PDB file of C-alpha atoms and ligand atoms in Angstrom:
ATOM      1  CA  UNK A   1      74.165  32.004  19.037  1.00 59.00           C
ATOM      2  CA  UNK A   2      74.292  30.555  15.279  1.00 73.00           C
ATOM      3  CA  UNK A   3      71.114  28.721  15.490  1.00 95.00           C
ATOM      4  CA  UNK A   4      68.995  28.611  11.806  1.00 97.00           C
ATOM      5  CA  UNK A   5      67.073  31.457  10.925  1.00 98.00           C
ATOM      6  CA  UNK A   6      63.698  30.789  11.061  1.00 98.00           C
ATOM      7  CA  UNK A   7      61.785  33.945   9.858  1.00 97.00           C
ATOM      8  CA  UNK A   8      63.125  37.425   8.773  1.00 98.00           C
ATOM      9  CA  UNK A   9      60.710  40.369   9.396  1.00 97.00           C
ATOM     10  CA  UNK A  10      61.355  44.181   8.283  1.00 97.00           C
ATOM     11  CA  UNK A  11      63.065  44.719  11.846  1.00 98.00           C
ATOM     12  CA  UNK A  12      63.810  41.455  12.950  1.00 98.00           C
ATOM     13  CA  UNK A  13      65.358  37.683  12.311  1.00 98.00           C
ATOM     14  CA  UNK A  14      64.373  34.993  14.684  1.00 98.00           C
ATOM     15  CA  UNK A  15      66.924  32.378  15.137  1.00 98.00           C
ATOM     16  CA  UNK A  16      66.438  28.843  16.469  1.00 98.00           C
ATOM     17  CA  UNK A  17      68.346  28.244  19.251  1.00 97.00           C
ATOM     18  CA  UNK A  18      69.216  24.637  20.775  1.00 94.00           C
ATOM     19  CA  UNK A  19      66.038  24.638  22.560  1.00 97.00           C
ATOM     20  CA  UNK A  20      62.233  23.639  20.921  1.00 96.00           C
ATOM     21  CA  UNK A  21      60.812  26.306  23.122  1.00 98.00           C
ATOM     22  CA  UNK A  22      62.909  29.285  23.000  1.00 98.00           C
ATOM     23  CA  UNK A  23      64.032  31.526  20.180  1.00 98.00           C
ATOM     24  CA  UNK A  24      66.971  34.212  19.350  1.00 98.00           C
ATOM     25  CA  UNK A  25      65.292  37.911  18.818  1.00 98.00           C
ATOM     26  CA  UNK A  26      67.831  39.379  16.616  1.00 98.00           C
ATOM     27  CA  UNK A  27      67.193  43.657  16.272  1.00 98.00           C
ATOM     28  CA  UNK A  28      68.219  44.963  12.600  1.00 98.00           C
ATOM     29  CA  UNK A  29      68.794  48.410  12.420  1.00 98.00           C
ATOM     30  CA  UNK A  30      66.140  48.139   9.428  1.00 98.00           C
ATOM     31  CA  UNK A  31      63.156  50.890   9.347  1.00 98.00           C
ATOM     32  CA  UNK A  32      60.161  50.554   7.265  1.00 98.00           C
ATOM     33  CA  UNK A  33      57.218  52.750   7.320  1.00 98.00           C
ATOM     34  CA  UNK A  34      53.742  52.711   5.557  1.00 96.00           C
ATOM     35  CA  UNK A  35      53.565  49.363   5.059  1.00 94.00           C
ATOM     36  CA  UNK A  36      57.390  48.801   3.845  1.00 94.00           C
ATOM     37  CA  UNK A  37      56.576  51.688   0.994  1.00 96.00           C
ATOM     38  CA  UNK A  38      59.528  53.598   2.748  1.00 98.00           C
ATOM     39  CA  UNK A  39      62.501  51.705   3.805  1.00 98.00           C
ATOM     40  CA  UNK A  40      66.220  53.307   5.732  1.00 98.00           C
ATOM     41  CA  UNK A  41      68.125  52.430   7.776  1.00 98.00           C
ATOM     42  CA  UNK A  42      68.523  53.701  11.574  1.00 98.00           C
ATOM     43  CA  UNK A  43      72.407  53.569  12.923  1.00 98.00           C
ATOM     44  CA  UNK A  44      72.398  51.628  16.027  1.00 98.00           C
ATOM     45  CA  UNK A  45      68.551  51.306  16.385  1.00 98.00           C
ATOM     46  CA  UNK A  46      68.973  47.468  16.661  1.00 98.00           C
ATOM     47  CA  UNK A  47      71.099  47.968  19.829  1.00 98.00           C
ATOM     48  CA  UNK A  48      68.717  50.534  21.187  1.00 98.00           C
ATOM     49  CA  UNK A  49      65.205  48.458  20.369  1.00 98.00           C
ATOM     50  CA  UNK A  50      66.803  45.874  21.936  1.00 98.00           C
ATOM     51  CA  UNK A  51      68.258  47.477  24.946  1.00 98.00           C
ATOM     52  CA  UNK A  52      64.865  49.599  25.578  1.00 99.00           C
ATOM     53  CA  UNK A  53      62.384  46.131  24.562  1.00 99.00           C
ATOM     54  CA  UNK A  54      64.273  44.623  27.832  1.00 98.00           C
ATOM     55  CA  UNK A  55      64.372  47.228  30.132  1.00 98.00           C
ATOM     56  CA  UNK A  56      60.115  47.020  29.327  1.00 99.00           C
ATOM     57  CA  UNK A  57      59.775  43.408  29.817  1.00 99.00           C
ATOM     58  CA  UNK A  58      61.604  43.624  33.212  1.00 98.00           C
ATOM     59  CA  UNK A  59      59.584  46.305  34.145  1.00 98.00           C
ATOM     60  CA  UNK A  60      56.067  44.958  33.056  1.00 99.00           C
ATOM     61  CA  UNK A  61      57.066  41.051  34.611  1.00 98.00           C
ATOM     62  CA  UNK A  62      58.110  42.907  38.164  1.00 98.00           C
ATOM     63  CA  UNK A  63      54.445  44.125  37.390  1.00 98.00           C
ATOM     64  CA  UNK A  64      52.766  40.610  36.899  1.00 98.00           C
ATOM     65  CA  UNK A  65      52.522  40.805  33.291  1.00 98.00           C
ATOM     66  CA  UNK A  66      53.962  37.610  31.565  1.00 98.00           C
ATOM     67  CA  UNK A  67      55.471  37.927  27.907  1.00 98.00           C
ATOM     68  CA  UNK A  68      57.909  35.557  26.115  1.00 98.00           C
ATOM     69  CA  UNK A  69      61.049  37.740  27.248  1.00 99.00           C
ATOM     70  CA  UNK A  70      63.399  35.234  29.192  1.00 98.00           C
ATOM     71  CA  UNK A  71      67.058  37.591  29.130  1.00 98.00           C
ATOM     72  CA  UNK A  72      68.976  39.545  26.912  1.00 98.00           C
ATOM     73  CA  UNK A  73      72.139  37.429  25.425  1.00 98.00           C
ATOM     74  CA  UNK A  74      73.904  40.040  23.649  1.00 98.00           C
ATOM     75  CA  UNK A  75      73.990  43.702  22.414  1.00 98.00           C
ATOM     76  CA  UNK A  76      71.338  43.000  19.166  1.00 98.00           C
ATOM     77  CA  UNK A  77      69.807  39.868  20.622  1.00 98.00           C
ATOM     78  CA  UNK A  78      67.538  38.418  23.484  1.00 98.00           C
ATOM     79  CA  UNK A  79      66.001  34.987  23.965  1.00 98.00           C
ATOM     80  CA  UNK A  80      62.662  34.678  24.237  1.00 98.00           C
ATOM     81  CA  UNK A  81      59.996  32.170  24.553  1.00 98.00           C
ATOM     82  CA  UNK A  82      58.712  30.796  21.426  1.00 98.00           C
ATOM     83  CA  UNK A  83      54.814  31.678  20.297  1.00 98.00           C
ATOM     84  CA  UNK A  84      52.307  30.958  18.093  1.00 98.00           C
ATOM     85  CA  UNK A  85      51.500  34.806  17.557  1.00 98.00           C
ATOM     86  CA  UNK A  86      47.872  35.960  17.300  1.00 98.00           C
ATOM     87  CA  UNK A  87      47.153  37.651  14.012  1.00 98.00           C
ATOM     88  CA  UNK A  88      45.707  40.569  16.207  1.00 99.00           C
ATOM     89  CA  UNK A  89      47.804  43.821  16.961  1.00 98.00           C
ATOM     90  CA  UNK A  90      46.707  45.681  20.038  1.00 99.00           C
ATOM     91  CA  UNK A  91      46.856  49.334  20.144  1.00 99.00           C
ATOM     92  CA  UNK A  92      45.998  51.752  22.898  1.00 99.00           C
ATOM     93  CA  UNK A  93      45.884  55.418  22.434  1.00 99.00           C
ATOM     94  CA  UNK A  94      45.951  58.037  25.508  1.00 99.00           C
ATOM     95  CA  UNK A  95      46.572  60.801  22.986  1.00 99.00           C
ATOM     96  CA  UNK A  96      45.148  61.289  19.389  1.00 99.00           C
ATOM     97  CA  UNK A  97      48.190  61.117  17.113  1.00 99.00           C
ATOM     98  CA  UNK A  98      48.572  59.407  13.294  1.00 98.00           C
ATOM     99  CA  UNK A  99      46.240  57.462  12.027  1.00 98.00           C
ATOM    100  CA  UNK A 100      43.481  57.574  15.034  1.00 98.00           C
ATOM    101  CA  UNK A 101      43.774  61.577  14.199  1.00 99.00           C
ATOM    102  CA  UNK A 102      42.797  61.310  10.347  1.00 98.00           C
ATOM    103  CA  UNK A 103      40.166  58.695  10.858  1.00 98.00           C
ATOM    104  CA  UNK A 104      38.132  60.463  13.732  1.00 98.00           C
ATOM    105  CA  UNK A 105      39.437  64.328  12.960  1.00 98.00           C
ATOM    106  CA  UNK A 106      40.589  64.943  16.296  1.00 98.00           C
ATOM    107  CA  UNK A 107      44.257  67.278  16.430  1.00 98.00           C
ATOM    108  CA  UNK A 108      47.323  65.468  17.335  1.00 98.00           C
ATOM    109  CA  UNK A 109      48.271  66.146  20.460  1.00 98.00           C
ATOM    110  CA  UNK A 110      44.244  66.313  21.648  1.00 98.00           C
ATOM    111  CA  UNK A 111      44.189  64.104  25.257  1.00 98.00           C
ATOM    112  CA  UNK A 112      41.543  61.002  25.165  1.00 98.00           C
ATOM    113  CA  UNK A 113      39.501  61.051  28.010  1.00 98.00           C
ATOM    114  CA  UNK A 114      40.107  57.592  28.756  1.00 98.00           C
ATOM    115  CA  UNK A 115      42.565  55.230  26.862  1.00 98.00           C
ATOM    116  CA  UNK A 116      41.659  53.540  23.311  1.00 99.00           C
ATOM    117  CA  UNK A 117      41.916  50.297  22.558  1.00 99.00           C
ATOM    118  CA  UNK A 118      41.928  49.029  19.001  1.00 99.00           C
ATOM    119  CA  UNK A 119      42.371  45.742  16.914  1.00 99.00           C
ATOM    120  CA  UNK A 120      44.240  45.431  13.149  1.00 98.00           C
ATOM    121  CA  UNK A 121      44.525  42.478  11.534  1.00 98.00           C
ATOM    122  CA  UNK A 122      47.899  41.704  11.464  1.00 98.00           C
ATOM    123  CA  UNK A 123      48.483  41.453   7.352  1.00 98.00           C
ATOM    124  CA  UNK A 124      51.070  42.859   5.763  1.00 95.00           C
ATOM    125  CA  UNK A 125      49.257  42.099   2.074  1.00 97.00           C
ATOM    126  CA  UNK A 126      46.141  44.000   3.635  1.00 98.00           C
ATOM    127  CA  UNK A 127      47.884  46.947   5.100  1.00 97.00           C
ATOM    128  CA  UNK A 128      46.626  45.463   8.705  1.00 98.00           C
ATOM    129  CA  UNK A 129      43.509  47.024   8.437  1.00 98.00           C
ATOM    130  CA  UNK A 130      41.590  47.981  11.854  1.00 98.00           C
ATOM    131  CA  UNK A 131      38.693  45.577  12.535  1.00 99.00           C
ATOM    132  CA  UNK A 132      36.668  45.200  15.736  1.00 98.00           C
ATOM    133  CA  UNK A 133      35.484  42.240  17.919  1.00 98.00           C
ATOM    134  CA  UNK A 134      32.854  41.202  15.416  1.00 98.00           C
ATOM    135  CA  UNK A 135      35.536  40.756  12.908  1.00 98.00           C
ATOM    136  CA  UNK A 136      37.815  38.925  14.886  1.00 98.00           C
ATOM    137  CA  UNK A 137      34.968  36.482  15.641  1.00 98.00           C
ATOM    138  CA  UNK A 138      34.261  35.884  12.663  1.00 98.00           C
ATOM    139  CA  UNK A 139      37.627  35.083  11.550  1.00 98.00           C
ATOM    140  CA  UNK A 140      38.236  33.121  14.114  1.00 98.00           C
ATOM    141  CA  UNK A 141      41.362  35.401  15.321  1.00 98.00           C
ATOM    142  CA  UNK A 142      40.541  34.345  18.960  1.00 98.00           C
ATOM    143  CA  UNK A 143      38.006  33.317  21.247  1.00 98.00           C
ATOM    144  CA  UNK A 144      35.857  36.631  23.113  1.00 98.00           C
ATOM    145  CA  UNK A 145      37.052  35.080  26.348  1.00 98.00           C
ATOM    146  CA  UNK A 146      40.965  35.867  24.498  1.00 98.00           C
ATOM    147  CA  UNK A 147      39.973  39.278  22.815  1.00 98.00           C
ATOM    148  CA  UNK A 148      38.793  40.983  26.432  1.00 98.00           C
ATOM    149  CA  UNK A 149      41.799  39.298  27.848  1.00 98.00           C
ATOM    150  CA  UNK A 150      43.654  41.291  25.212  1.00 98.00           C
ATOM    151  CA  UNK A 151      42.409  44.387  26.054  1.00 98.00           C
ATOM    152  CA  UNK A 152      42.224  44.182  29.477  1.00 98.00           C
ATOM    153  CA  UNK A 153      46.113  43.307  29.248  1.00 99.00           C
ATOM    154  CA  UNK A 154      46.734  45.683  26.982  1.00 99.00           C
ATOM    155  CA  UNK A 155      45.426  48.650  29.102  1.00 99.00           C
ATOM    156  CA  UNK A 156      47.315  47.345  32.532  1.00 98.00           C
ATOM    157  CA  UNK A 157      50.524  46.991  30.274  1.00 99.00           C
ATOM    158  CA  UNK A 158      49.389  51.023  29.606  1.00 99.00           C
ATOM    159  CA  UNK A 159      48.843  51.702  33.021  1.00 99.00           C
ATOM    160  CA  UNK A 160      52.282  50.601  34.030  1.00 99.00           C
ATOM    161  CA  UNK A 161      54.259  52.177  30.923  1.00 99.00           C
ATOM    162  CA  UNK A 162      52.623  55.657  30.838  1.00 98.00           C
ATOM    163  CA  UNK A 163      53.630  56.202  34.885  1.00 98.00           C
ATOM    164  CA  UNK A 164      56.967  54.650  34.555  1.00 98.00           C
ATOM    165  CA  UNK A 165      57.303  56.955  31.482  1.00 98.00           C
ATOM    166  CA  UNK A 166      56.197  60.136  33.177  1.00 98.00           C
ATOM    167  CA  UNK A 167      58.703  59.806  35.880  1.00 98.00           C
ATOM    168  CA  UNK A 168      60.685  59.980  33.375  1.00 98.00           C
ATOM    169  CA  UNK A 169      59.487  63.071  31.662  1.00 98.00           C
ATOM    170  CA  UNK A 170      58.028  61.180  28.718  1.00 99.00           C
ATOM    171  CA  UNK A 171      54.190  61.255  27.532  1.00 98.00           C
ATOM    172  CA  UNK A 172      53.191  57.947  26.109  1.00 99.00           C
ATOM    173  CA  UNK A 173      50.997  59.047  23.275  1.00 99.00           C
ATOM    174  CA  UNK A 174      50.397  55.084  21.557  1.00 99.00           C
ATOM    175  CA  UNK A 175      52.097  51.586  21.266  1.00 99.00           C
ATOM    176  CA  UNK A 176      51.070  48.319  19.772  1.00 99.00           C
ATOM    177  CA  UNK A 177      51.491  45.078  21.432  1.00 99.00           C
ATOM    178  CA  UNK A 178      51.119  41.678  19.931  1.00 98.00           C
ATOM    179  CA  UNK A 179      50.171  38.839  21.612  1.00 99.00           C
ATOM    180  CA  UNK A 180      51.067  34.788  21.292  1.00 98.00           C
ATOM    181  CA  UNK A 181      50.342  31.400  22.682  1.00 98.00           C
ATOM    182  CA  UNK A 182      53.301  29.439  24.245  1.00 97.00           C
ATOM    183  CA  UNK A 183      51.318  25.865  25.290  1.00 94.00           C
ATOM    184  CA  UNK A 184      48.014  27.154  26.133  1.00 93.00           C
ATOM    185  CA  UNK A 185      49.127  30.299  27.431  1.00 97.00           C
ATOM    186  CA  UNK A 186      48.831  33.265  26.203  1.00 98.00           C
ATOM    187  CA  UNK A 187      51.664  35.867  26.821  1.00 98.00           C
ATOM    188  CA  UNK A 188      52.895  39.262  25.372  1.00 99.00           C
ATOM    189  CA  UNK A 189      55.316  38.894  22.268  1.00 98.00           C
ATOM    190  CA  UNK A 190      57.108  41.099  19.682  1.00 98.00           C
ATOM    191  CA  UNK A 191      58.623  44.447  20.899  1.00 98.00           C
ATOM    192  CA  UNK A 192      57.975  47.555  23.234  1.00 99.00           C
ATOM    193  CA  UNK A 193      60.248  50.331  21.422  1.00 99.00           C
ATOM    194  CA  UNK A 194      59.922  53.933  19.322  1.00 98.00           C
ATOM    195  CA  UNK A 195      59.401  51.515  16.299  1.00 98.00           C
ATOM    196  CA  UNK A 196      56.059  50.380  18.289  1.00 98.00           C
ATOM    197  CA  UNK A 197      55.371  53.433  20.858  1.00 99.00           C
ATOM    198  CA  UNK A 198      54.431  57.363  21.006  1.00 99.00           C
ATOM    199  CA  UNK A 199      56.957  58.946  23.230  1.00 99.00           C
ATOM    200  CA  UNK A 200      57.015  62.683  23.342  1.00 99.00           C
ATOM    201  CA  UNK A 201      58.403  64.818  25.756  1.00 98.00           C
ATOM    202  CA  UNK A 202      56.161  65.663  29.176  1.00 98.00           C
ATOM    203  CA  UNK A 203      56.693  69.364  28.502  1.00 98.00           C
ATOM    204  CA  UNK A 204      57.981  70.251  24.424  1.00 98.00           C
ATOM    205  CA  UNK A 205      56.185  67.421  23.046  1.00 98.00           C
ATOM    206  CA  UNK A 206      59.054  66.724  21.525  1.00 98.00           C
ATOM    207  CA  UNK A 207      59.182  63.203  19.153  1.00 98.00           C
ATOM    208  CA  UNK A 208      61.202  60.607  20.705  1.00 99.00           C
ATOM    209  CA  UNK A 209      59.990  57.798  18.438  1.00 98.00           C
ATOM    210  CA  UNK A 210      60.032  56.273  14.883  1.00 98.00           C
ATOM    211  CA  UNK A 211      57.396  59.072  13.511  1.00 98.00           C
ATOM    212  CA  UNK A 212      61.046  61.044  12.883  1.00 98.00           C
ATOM    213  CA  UNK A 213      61.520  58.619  10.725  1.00 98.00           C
ATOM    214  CA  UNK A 214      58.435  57.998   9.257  1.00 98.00           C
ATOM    215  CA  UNK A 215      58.023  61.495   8.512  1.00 98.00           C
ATOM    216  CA  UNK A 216      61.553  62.604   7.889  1.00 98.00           C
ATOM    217  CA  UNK A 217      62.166  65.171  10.540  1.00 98.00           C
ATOM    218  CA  UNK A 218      65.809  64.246  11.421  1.00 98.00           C
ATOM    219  CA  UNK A 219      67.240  63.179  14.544  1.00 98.00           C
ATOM    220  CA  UNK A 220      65.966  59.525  14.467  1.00 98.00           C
ATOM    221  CA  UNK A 221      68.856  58.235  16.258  1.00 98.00           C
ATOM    222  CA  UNK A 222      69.257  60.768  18.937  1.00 98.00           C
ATOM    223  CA  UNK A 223      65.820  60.360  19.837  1.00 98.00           C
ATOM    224  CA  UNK A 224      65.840  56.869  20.616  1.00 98.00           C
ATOM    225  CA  UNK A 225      69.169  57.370  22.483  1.00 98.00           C
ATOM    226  CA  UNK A 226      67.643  59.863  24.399  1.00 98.00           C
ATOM    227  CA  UNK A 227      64.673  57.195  25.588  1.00 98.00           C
ATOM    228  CA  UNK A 228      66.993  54.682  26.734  1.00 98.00           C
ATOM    229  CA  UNK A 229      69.212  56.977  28.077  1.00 98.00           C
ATOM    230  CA  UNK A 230      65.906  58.388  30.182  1.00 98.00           C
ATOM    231  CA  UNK A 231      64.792  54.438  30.859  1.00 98.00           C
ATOM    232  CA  UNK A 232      68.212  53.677  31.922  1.00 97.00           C
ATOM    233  CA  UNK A 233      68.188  56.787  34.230  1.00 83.00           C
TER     234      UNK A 233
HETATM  235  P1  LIG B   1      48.973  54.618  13.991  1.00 61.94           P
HETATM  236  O1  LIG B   1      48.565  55.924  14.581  1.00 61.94           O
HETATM  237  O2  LIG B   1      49.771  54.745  12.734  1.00 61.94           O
HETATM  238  O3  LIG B   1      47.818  53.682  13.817  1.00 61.94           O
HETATM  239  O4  LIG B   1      49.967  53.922  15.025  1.00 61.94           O
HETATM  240  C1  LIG B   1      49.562  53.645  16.344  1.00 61.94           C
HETATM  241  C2  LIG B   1      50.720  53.055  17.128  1.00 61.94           C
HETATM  242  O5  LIG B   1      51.071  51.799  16.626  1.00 61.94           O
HETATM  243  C3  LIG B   1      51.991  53.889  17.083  1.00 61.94           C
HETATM  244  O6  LIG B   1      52.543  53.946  18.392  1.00 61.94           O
HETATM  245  C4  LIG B   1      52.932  53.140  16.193  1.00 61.94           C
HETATM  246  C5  LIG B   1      52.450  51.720  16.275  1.00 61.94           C
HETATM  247  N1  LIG B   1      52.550  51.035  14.992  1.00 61.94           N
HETATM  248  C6  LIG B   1      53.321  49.905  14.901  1.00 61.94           C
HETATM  249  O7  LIG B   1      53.943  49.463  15.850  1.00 61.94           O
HETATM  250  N2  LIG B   1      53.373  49.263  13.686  1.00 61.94           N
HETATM  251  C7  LIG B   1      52.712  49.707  12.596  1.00 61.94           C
HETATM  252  O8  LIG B   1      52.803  49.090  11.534  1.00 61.94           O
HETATM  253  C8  LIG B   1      51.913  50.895  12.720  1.00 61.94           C
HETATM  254  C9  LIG B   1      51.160  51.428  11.539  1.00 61.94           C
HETATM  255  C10 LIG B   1      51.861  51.509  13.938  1.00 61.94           C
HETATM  256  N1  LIG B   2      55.204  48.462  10.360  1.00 61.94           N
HETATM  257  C1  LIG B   2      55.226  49.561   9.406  1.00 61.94           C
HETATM  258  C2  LIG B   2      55.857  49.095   8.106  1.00 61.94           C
HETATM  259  O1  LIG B   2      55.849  47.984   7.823  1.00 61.94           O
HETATM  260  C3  LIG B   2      56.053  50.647   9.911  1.00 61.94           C
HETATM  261  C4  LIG B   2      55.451  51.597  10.880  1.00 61.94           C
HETATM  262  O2  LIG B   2      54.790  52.580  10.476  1.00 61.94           O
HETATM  263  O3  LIG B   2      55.739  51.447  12.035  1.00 61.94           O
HETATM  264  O4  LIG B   2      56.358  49.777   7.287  1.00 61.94           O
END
């Protein structure tokens, strides 16, 4: 679309486009892991994230949940709705895996009874460091009325993922959502992809996500091929 480039992250550039609202999500294929300490690049993940990001947002708005997604426009890009993004990122666990693992010992792979919900401050400088509702009070990240909103969001977004997933033979371990404010409202932002998700397969628990990456087992691009090709169905 050409519009100016208003902020580059490690995996995406957000273009203005010729409305004050809306903005152009451009995918790179640009990986970073541990805080940008390890940086490649993944051939064609831009197209996939991008692909498999809309195919979530179509699914989770035919399931009530509102998020700045308005279309796709091409193969890298969609337009969304501009936000003023909460400095909050949202992640629920329904299996222990990475860092949830180390910090409370439990094996990877080790089901949670019932899903886990957890709060980082969302600070590159700081490593986003996990902080709970007392925290985010303090800092004035957003209101308790916003923060249960959050999580309650946050676990019906889970609800809807991990069955659409399993019909599709995938188990979703984790993901992290982040959240904005377009006007007053508040609405789901960022991405829903293997950069951002657990995917393993329902029966070899085999890695369909960015933790190939991350923790250089090969086949990066294959696997998230083979979750949109399993989305896509
Ligand atoms: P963690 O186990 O490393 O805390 O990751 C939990 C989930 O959050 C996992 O699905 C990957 C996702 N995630 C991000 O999207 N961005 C990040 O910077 C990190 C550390 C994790
Ligand atoms: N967001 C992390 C980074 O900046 C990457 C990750 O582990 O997903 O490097």
């Amino acid at each position: 679309m050409g519009g100016k480039l208003l902020y580059e992250g490690k995996a995406k550039k957000i273009f203005e486009t010729g409305h004050p609202y809306e903005v152009e999500v451009y995918f790179k294929d640009d990986a970073t892991a541990f805080n940008g300490a390890k940086k490649g690049q993944i051939n064609s993940k831009g197209i996939l994230n991008n692909a498999i990001s809309s195919l979530f947002f179509e699914l989770l708005e035919a399931n009530g949940v509102k998020s700045h997604y308005l279309k796709r426009i091409d193969e890298r890009s969609m337009l969304v709705k501009k936000l003023k993004i909460i400095q909050i990122e949202v992640v629920v666990r329904n299996i222990a895996a990475g860092s949830l693992s180390k910090r409370i010992g439990w094996p990877e792979g080790k089901a949670l009874p019932s899903p886990v919900v957890e709060f980082y401050y969302k600070d590159d400088d700081l490593g986003d460091p996990l902080i709970n509702d007392y925290h985010v009070a303090a800092m004035g990240l957003a209101t308790p009325e916003e923060l249960a909103w959050l999580a309650a969001e946050s676990l019906r977004v889970n609800a809807i993922l991990r069955d659409h997933l399993l019909a599709r033979k995938v188990k979703l371990v984790d993901f992290k959502l982040e959240f904005g404010k377009s006007d007053e409202e508040l609405l789901l932002g960022d991405e829903i992809s293997p950069d951002t998700c657990r995917f393993w397969d329902s029966e070899t628990n085999l890695r369909l996500d960015k933790d190939r990456f991350r923790r250089d087992m090969g086949g990066v691009e294959e696997a998230y091929q083979e979750m949109y090709d399993r989305l896509k169905g």
